[in-house]
PDB file of C-alpha atoms in Angstrom:
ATOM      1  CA  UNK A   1      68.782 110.644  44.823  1.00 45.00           C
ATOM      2  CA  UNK A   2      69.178 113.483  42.608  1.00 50.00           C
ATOM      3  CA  UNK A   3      69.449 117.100  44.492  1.00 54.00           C
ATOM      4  CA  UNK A   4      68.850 120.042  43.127  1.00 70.00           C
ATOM      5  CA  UNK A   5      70.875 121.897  40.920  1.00 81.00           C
ATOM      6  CA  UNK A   6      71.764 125.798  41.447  1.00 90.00           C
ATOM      7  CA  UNK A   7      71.833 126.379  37.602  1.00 91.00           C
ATOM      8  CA  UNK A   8      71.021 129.670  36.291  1.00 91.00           C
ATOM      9  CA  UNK A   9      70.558 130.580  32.346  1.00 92.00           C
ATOM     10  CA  UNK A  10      71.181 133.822  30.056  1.00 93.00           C
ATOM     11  CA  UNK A  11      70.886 133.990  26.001  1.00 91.00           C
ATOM     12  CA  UNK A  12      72.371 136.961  24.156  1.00 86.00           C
ATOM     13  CA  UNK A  13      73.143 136.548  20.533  1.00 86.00           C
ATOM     14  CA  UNK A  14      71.667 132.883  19.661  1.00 85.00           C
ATOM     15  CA  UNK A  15      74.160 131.899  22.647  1.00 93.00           C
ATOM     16  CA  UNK A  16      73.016 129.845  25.827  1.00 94.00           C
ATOM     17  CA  UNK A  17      75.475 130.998  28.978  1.00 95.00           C
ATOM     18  CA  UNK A  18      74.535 128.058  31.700  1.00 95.00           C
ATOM     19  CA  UNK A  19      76.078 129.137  35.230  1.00 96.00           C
ATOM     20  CA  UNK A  20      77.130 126.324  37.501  1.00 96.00           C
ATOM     21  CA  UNK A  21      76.248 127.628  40.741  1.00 95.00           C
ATOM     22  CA  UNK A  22      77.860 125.026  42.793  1.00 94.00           C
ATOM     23  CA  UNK A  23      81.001 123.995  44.401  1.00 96.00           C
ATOM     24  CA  UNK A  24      80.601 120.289  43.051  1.00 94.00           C
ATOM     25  CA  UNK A  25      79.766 118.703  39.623  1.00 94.00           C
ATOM     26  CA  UNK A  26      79.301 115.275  40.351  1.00 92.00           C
ATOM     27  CA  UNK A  27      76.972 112.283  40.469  1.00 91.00           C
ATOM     28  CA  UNK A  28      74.203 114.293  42.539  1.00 89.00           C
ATOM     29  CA  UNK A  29      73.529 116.973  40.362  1.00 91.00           C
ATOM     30  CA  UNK A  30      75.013 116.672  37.209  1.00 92.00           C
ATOM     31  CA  UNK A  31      72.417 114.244  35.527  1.00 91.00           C
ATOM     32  CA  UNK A  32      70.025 117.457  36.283  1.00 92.00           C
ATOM     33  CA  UNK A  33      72.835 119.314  33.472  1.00 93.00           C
ATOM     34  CA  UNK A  34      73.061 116.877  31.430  1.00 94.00           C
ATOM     35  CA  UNK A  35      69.459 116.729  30.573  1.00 93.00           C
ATOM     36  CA  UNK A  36      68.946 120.628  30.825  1.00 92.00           C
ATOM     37  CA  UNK A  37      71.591 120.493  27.624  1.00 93.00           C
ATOM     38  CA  UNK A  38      69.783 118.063  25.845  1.00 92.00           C
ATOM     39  CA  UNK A  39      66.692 120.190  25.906  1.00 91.00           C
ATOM     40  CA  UNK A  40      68.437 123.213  25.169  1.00 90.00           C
ATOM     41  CA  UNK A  41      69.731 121.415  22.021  1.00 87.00           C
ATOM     42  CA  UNK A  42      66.455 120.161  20.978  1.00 86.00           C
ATOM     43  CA  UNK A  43      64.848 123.369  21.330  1.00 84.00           C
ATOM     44  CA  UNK A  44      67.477 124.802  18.850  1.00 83.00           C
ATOM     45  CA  UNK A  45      69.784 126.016  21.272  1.00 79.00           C
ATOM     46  CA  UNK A  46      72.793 124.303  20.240  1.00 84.00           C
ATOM     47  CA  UNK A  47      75.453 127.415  21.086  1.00 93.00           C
ATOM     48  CA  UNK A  48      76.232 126.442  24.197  1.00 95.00           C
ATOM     49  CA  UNK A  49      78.936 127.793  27.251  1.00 95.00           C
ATOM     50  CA  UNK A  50      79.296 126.293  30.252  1.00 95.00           C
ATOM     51  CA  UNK A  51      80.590 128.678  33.093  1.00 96.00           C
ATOM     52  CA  UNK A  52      82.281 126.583  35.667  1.00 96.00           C
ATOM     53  CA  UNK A  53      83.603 129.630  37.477  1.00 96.00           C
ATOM     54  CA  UNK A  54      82.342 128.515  40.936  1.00 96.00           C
ATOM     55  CA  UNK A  55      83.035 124.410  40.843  1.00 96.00           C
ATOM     56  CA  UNK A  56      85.578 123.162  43.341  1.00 96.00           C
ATOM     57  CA  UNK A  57      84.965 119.722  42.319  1.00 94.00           C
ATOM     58  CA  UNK A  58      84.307 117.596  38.711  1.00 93.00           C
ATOM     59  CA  UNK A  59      83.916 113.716  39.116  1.00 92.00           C
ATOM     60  CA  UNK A  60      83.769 111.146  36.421  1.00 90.00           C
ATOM     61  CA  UNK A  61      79.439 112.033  36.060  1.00 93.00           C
ATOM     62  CA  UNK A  62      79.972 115.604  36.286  1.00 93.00           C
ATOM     63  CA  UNK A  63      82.851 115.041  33.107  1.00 92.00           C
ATOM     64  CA  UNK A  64      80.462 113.080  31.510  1.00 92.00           C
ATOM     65  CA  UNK A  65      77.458 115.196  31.748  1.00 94.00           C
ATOM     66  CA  UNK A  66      79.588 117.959  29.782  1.00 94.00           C
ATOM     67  CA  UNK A  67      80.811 115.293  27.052  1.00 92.00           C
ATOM     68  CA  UNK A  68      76.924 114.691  26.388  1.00 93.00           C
ATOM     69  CA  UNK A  69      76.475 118.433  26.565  1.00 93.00           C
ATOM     70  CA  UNK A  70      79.614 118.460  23.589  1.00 92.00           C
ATOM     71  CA  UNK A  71      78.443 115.938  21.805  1.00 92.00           C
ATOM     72  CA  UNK A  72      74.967 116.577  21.445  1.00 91.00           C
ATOM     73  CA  UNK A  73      75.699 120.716  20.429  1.00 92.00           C
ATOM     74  CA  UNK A  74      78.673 119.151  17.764  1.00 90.00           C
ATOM     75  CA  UNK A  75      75.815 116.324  15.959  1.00 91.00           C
ATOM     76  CA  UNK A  76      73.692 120.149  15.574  1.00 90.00           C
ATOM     77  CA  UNK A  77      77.010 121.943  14.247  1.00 91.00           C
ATOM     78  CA  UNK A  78      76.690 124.104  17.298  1.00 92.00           C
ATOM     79  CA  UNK A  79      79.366 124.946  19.454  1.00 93.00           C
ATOM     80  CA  UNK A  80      80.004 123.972  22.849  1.00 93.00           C
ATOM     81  CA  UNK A  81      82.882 125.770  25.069  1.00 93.00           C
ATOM     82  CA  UNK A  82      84.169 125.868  29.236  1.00 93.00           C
ATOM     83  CA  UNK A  83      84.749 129.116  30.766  1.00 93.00           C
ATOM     84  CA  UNK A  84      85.655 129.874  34.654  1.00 94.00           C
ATOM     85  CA  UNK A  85      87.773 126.710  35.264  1.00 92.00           C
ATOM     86  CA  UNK A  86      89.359 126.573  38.729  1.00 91.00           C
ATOM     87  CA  UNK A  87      92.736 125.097  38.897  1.00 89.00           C
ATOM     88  CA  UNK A  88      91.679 122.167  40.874  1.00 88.00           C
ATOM     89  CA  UNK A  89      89.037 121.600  37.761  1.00 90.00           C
ATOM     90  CA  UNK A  90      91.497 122.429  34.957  1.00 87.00           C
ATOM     91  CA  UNK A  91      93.711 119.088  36.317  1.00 85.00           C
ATOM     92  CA  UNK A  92      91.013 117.045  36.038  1.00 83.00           C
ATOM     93  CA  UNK A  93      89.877 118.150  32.181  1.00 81.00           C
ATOM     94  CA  UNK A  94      94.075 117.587  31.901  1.00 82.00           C
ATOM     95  CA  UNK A  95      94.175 114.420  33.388  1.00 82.00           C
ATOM     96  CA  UNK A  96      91.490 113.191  31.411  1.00 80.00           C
ATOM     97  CA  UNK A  97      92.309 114.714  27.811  1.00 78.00           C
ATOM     98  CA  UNK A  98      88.727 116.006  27.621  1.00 73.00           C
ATOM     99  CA  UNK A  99      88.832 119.952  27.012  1.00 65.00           C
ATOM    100  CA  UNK A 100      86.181 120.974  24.803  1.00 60.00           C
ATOM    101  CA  UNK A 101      86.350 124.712  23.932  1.00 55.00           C
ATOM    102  CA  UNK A 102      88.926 125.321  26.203  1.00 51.00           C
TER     103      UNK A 102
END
């Protein structure tokens, strides 16, 4: 079961700012970001940053929820970029190779 994501939004300048406000990123919430993304993209929002400033924690969903996220802003020639990385977050994206906007 799905829980609820803390997930807050601001636009400035044709810009979407989403604010992760949790401590994990994984298979409980992040299918709630993923499709938040999509709908941002198919609304037009394709300039997209993802502030991570708060997560403790990133499994393999919560790493693929932001790959959708990239992928779907990059088929719009948007951007797509990862602010607010924790150290214990930044290993992961290392480990992994994935580091869009970094």
């Amino acid at each position: 079961m799905e829980i609820p994501m803390n997930l807050h939004m601001e636009k400035s300048n044709g810009t979407v700012v989403l604010y992760i406000k949790e401590k994990r990123l994984d298979a409980h919430n992040s299918g709630e970001l993923k499709d938040r993304m999509l709908e941002l993209g198919e609304n037009g929002k394709i300039h997209l940053v993802v502030d991570l400033a708060e997560v403790r924690f990133i499994d393999s969903s919560g790493l693929g929820a932001l790959l959708s996220g990239h992928k779907n802003t990059s088929l719009r020639n948007g951007s797509f970029k990862l602010c607010g990385l924790q150290s214990q977050v930044q290993s992961m994206f290392e480990l992994t190779r994935f580091a869009p906007g970094l």
